[in-house]
XYZ file of C-alpha atoms in Angstrom:
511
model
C 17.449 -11.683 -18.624
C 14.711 -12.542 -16.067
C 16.047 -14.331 -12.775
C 12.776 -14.916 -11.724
C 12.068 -17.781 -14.102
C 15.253 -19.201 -13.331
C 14.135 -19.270 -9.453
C 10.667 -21.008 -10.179
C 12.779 -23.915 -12.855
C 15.067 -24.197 -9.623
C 12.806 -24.053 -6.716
C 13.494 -21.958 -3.309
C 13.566 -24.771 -0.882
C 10.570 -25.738 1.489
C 9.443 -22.272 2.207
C 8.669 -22.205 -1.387
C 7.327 -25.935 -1.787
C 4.842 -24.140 1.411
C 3.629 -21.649 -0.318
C 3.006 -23.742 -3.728
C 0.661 -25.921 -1.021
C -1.246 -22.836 -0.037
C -2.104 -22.323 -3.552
C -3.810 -25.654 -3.591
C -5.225 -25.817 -0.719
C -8.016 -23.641 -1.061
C -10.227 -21.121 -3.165
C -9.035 -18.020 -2.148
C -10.531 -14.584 -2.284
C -9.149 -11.423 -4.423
C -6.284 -9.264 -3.262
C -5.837 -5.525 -4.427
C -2.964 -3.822 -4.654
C -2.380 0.052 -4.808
C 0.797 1.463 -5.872
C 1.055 6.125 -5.863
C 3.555 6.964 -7.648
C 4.778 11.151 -8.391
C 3.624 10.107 -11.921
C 1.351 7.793 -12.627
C -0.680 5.320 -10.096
C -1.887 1.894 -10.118
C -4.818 -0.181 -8.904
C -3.726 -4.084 -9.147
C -6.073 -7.217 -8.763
C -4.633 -10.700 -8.187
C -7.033 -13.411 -8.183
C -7.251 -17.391 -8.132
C -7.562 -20.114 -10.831
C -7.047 -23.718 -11.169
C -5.231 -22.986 -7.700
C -2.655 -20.465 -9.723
C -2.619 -16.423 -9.158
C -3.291 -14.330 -11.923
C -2.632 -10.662 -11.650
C -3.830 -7.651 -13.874
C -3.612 -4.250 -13.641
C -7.023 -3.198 -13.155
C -6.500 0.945 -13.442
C -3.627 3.571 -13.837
C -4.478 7.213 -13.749
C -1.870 9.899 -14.231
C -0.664 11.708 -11.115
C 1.613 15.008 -11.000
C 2.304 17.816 -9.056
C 1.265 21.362 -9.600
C 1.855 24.865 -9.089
C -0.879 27.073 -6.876
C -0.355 30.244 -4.985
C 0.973 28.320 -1.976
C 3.294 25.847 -3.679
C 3.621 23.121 -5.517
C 0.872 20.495 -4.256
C -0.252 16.988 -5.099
C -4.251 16.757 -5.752
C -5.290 14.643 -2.641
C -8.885 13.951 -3.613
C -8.055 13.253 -7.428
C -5.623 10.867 -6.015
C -8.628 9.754 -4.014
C -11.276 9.547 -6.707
C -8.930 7.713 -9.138
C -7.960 4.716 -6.591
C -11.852 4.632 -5.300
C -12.500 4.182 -9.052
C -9.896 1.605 -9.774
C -11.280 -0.581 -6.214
C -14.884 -0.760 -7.706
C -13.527 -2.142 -11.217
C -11.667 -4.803 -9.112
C -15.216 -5.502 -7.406
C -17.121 -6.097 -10.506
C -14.104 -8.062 -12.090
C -13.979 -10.296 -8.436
C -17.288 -11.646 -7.349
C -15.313 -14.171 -5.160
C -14.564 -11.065 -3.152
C -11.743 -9.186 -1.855
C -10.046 -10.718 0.769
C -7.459 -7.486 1.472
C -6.002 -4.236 0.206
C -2.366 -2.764 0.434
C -1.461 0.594 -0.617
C 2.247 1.660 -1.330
C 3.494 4.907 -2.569
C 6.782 7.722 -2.950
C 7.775 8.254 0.783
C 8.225 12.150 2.491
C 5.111 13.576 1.889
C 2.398 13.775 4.236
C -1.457 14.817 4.919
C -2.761 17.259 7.574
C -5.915 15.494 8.874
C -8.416 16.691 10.441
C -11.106 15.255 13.700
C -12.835 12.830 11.283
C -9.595 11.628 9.327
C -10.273 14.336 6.139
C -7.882 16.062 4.949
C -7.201 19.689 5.789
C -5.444 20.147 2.396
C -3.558 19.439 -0.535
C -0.255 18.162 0.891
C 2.830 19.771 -0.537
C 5.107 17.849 -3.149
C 8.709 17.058 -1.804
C 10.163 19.003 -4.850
C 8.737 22.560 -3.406
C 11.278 24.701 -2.462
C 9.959 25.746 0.728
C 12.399 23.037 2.660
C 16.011 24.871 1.579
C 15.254 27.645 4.387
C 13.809 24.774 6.283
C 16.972 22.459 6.459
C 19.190 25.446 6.742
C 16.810 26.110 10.022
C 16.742 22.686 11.676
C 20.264 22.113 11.125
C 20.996 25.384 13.152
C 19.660 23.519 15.723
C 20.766 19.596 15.708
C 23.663 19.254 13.272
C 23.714 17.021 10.323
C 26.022 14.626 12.352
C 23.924 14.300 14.941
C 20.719 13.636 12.863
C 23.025 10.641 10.923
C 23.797 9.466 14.222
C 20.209 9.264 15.767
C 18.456 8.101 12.333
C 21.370 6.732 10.108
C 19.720 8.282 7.127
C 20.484 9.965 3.979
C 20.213 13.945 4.402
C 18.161 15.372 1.670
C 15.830 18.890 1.958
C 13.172 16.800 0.942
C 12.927 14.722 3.387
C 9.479 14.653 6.282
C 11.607 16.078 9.111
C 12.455 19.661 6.800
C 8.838 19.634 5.520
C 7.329 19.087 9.143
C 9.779 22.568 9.919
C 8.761 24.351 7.049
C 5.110 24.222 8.296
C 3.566 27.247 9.874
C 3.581 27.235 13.976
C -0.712 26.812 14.076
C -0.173 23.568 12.556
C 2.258 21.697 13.968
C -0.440 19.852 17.002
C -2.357 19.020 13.705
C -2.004 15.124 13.156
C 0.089 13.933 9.985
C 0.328 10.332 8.025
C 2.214 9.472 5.007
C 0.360 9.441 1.691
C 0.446 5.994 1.434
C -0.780 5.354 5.048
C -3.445 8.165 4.287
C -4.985 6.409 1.607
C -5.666 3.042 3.553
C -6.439 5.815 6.678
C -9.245 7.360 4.471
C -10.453 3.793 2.959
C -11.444 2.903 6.988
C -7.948 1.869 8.739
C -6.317 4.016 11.638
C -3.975 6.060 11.526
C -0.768 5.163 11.331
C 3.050 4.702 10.269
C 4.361 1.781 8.790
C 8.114 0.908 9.837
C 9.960 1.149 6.130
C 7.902 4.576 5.620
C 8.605 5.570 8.715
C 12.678 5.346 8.189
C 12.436 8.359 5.322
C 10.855 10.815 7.688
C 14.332 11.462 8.960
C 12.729 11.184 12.643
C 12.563 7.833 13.324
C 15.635 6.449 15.393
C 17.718 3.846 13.851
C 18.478 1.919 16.428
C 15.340 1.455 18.975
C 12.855 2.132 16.031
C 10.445 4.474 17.474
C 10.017 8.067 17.213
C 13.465 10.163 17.969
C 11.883 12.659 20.679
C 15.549 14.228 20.410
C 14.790 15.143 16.862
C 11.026 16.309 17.530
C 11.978 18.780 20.301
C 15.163 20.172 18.193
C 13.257 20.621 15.444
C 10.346 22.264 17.299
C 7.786 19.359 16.205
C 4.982 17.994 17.989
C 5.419 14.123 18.817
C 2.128 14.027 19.314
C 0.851 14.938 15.853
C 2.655 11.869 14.793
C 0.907 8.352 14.066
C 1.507 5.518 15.564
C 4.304 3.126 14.191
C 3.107 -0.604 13.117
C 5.280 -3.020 10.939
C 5.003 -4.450 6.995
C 2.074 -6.673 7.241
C 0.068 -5.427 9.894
C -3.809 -5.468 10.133
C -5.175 -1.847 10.429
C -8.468 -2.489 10.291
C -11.525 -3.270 7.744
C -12.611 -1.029 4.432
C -15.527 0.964 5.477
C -17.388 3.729 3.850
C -19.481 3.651 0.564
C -17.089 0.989 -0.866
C -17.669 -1.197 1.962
C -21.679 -0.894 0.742
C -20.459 -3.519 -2.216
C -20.600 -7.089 -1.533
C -16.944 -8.239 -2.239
C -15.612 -5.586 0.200
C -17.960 -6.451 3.458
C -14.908 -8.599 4.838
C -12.072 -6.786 3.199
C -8.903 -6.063 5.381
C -6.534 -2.862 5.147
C -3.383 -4.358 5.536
C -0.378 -1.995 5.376
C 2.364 -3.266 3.128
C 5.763 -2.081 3.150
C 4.222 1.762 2.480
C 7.783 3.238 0.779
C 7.367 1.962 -2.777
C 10.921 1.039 -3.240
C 10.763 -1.617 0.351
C 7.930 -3.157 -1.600
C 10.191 -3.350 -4.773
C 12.682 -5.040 -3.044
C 10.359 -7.251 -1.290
C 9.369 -8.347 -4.506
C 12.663 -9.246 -6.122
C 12.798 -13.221 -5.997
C 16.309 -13.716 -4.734
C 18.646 -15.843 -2.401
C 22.084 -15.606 -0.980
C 23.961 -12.260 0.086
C 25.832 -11.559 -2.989
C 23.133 -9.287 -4.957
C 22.678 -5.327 -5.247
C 19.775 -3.621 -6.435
C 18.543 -0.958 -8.214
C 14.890 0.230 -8.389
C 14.681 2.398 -11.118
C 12.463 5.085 -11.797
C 11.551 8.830 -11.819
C 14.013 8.126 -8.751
C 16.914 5.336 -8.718
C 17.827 3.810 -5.514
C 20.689 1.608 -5.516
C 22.424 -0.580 -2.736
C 22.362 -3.754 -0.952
C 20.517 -5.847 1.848
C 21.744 -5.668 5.698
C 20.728 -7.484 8.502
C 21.811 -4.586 10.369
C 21.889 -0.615 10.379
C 25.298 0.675 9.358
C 25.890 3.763 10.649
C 29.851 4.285 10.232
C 31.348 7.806 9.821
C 32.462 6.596 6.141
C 28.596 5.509 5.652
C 27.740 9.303 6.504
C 30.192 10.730 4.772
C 28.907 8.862 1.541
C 25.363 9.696 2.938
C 23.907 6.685 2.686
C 20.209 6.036 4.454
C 19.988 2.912 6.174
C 15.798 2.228 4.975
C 13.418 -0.096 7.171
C 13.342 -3.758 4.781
C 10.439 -6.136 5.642
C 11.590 -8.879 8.175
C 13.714 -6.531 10.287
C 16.320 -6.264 7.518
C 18.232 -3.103 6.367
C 17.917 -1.480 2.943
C 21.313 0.661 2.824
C 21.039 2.648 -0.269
C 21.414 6.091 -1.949
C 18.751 7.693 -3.524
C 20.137 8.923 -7.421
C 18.270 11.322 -9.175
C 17.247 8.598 -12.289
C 14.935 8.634 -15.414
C 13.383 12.411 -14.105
C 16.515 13.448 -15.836
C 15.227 12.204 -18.997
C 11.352 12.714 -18.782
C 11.867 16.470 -17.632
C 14.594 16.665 -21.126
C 11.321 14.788 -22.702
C 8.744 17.426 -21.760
C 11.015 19.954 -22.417
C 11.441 18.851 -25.930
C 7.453 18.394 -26.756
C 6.888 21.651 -25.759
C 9.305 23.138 -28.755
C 7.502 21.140 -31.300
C 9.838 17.643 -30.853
C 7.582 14.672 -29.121
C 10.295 11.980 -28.801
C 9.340 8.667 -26.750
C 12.054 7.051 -24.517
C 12.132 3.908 -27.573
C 12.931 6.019 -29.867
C 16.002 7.810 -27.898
C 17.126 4.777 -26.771
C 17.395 3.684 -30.424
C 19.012 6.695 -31.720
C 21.994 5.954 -28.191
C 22.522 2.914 -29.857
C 24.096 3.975 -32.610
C 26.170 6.691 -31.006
C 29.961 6.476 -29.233
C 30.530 6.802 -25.358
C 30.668 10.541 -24.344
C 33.678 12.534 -23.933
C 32.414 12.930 -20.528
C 30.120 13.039 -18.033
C 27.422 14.991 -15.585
C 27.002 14.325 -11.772
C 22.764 13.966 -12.136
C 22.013 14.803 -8.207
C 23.123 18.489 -8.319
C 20.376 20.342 -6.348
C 19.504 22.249 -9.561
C 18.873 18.823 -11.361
C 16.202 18.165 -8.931
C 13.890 20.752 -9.854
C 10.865 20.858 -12.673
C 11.315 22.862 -15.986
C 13.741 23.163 -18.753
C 16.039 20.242 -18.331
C 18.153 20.193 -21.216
C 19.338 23.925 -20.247
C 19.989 22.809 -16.847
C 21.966 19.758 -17.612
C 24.190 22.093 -19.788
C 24.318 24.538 -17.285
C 26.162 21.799 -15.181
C 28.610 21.241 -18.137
C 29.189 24.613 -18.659
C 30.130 25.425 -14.709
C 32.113 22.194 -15.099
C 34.085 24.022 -18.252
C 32.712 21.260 -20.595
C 31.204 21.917 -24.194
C 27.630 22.314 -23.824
C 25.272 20.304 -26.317
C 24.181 22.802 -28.988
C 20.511 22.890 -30.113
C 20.354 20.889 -33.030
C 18.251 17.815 -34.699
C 20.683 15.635 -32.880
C 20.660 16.767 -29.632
C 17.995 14.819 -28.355
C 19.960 12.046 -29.040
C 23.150 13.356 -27.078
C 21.727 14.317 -24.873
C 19.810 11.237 -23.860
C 23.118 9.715 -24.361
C 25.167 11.476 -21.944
C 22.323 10.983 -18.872
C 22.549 7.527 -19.734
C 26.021 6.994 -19.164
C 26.225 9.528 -16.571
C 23.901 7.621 -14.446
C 25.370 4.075 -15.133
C 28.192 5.438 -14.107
C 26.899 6.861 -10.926
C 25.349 3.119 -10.017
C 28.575 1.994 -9.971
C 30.238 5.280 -7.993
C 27.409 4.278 -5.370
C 27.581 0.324 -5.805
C 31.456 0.707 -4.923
C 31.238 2.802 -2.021
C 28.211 0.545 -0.432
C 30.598 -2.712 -0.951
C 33.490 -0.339 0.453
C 31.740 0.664 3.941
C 29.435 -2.807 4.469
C 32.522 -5.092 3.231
C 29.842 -6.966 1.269
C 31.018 -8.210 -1.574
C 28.636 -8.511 -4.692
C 28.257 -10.601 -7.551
C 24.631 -10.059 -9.137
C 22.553 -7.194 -9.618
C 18.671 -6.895 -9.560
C 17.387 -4.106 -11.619
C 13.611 -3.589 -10.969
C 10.886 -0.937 -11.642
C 10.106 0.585 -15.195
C 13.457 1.365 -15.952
C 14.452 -2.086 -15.822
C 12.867 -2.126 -19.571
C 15.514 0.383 -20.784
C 17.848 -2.536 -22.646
C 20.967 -0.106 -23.056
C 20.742 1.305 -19.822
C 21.356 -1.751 -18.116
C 24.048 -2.577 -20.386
C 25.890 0.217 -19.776
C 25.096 -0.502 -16.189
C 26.695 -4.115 -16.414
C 29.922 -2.741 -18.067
C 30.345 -0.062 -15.321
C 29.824 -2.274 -12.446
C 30.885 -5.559 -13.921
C 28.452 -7.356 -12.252
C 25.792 -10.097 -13.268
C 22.502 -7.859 -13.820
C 19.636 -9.714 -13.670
C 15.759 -8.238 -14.590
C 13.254 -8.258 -12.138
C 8.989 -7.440 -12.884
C 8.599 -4.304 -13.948
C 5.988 -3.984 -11.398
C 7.994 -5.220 -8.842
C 6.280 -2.790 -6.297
C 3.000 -4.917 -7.231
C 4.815 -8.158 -6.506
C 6.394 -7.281 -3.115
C 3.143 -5.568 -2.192
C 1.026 -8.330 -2.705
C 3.542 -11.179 -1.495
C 3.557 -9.251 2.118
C -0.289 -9.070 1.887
C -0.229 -13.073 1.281
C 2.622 -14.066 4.238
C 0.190 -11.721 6.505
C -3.070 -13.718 5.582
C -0.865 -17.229 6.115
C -0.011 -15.547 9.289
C 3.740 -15.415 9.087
C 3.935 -12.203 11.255
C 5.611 -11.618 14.390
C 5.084 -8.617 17.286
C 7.656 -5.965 16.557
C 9.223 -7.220 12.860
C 6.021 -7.857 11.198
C 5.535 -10.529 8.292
C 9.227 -12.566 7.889
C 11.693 -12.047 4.885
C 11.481 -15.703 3.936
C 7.912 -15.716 3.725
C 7.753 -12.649 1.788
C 10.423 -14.118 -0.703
C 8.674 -17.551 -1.041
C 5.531 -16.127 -2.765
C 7.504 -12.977 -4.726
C 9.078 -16.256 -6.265
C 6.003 -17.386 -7.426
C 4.510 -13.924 -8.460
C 7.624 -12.499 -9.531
C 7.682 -14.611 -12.915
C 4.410 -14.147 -13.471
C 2.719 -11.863 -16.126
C 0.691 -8.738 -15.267
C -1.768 -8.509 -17.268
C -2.778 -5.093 -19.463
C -4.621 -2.549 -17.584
C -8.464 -3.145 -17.986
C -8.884 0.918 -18.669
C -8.419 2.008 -22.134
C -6.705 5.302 -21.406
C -5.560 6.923 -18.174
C -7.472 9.515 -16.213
C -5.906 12.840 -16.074
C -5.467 14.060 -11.840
């Protein structure tokens, strides 16, 4: 079912009767909204009638890592090229102009720039391998503890602080910026670091919120080469370049969102209360609950749990789980040898089949990596002296079966510790992102958990991205937190129930 419906029949108190005023009160310009994800991305317009927002998806283009001498690298100026071309079809669909842009994207990676902003290269793609020796490295030098204790995040290889160390010694003075805060860099803004991005470079400290110089100089980093930190919803300037040649960009702001993807997911789910989980599924799952405050307990670091920047000052403790890559690597894998199954049909074919005998623990570092999934999946069940699933017509099937319930399963393992260490107890859980479509999924998820789960958008990212653009433009923003929670969640309670329209763009364009 879809809670955000229910919110808009019920109302969300007089934040919420505000924000339905706003929408009346005047004609309002265009907002854009640009979501990078690690497979596809998304250009999003929202505009104005009869005092009511409409959103569409204006252009998607398909996004992916690949292979080079060097590494494994993302293609900076396709990336580039495809949102430039998805911001002049929302100027000819929006001659009311475009009153602001946000950009959002998959946190840890960065961009070398150079005097004039460019970039020096392609950046590298968190999945390269290059940060194993890199962790292994730092961690000779500032213990795992001790980086939980300064940042009160989760400790994975791929995260900024291993990358940062696993670049040569010439380049370490060179300036860096998230993807996402690259992308609004190279459309005219400055450079810098927005707060819930910041919190997955592993070098931000959790409890003053500003660069851990501890953590530069132990990990032989230059503090220097990194950007300045601003909050979700801050002004970083105006569009400028050939784009800001065109008419309905001469006024347009750059206003940085919450940059991680997922802060804008949850920024975008229209709830109340303290009772509710979440889940933003996707190539990655990340699953917890709301804090007003870091927890940073020895239990909470056993578990590894990251305590993520939330918009309004608020606390995003989660896990990251290794979610539906499992299933679109096992997908690839299977077109190659001649068997092009779609996610439908799979899920179809689960329906019909009985619970597994067992299951897989889906964030084993080899589970992480491109190529060959179904091998590597019964590789796990073979070291774990399980049966492994023989080739066969049906093994598709099983195997999209046993992820399934492996990683329901694992939403509750992490849902149960998060409720063990914060003492929060749940009742409801938000599922958002494109997984949130997969029907049997989330009942399996209900069953494991045995808790209320509730739909949000599928483009939830969209929603929260656009709802923090909106409370910034009302001027809901305060020095040091940025735009508030409650102003956030008044207009993802109107946008949340609303439909996004089909992409404009008849087929994607290949990066």
């Amino acid at each position: 079912m879809n809670d955000a419906s229910r919110n808009q029949a019920a109302g969300t108190g007089d934040g919420h009767a505000a924000a339905e005023s706003n929408l009346r009160a005047r004609k309002r310009p265009a907002l854009a909204a640009v979501d990078l994800g690690a497979e596809s991305c998304r250009v999003s317009l929202l505009r104005w009638g009869n005092g009511r927002p409409d959103i569409h998806l204006v252009h998607r283009f398909a996004n992916s890592a690949t292979n080079d001498p060097k590494g494994l690298h993302w293609n900076i100026d396709a990336i580039c090229r495809g949102v430039e071309e998805g911001l002049r079809a929302c100027a000819r669909l929006a001659p009311e102009g475009i009153a602001a842009i946000g950009v959002d994207g998959w946190a840890v990676d960065y961009v070398r720039v150079g005097p004039e902003g460019g970039p020096l290269g392609n950046p590298f793609c968190y999945r390269d391998e290059r940060t194993v020796e890199a962790q292994r490295r730092v961690h000779s030098r500032i213990s795992p503890e001790k980086l939980y204790e300064l940042t009160g995040v989760q400790i994975l290889a791929l995260n900024t602080l291993y990358q940062l160390a696993a670049d040569r010694d010439s380049e370490q003075r060179l300036p860096w910026v998230n993807v996402p805060e690259f992308l609004m860099h190279w459309l005219g803004g400055r450079r810098v670091s927005e707060y819930t991005n910041a919190t997955h470079t592993q070098l931000l400290g959790v409890k003053d919120r500003a660069w851990c110089l501890e953590i530069f100089a132990a990990a032989g980093l230059e503090e220097s080469a990194a950007p300045p930190l601003v909050s979700p919803g801050t002004g970083i300037g105006r569009i400028q370049g050939t784009l800001a040649c065109l008419p309905q960009f001469r006024e347009t702001k750059l206003i940085a969102p919450a940059c991680h993807d997922t802060a804008s997911a949850i920024a975008g789910i229209p709830a109340r209360g303290e009772d509710w989980g979440f889940i933003s599924s996707g190539t990655w799952s990340l699953v917890g609950c709301v804090l007003d405050s870091p927890c940073v307990s020895e239990a909470a670091r056993t578990a590894n749990f990251s305590n993520e920047g939330g918009v309004g000052g608020k606390i995003y403790f989660l896990k990251n789980v290794n979610g539906m890559w499992l299933l679109r690597q096992c997908l690839e894998q299977w077109r190659l040898q001649g068997q092009p199954w779609t996610v439908e049909q799979l899920i179809a074919a689960c329906a019909e089949l009985a619970a597994p005998e067992y299951l897989f623990d889906g964030d084993q570092p080899d589970l992480l990596l491109p190529g060959d999934m179904p091998a590597r999946i019964n590789g796990q069940l073979k070291s774990a002296g399980r049966a492994s699933i023989t080739e066969g017509p049906g093994m598709p099937a099983q195997m999209a079966n046993l992820i399934f319930h492996s990683l329901a399963a694992r939403y509750a393992s992490v849902l149960l510790d998060a409720t063990n260490i914060t003492g929060k107890a749940l009742k409801r859980l938000y599922i958002v992102g494109g997984g949130s479509r997969n029907a049997l999924l989330n009942r399996l998820t209900a069953d494991s958990t045995g808790l209320e789960v509730l739909t949000g958008s599928t483009e939830s990212t969209t929603v929260g991205n656009f709802a923090i653009q909106m409370a910034a433009l009302d001027g809901n923003y305060a020095d040091g937190i940025g735009v508030s929670a409650s102003a956030v969640a008044n207009w993802a309670s109107i946008l949340a129930s609303l439909p996004i329209g089909p992409s404009l763009v008849p087929q994607p364009t290949r990066v």
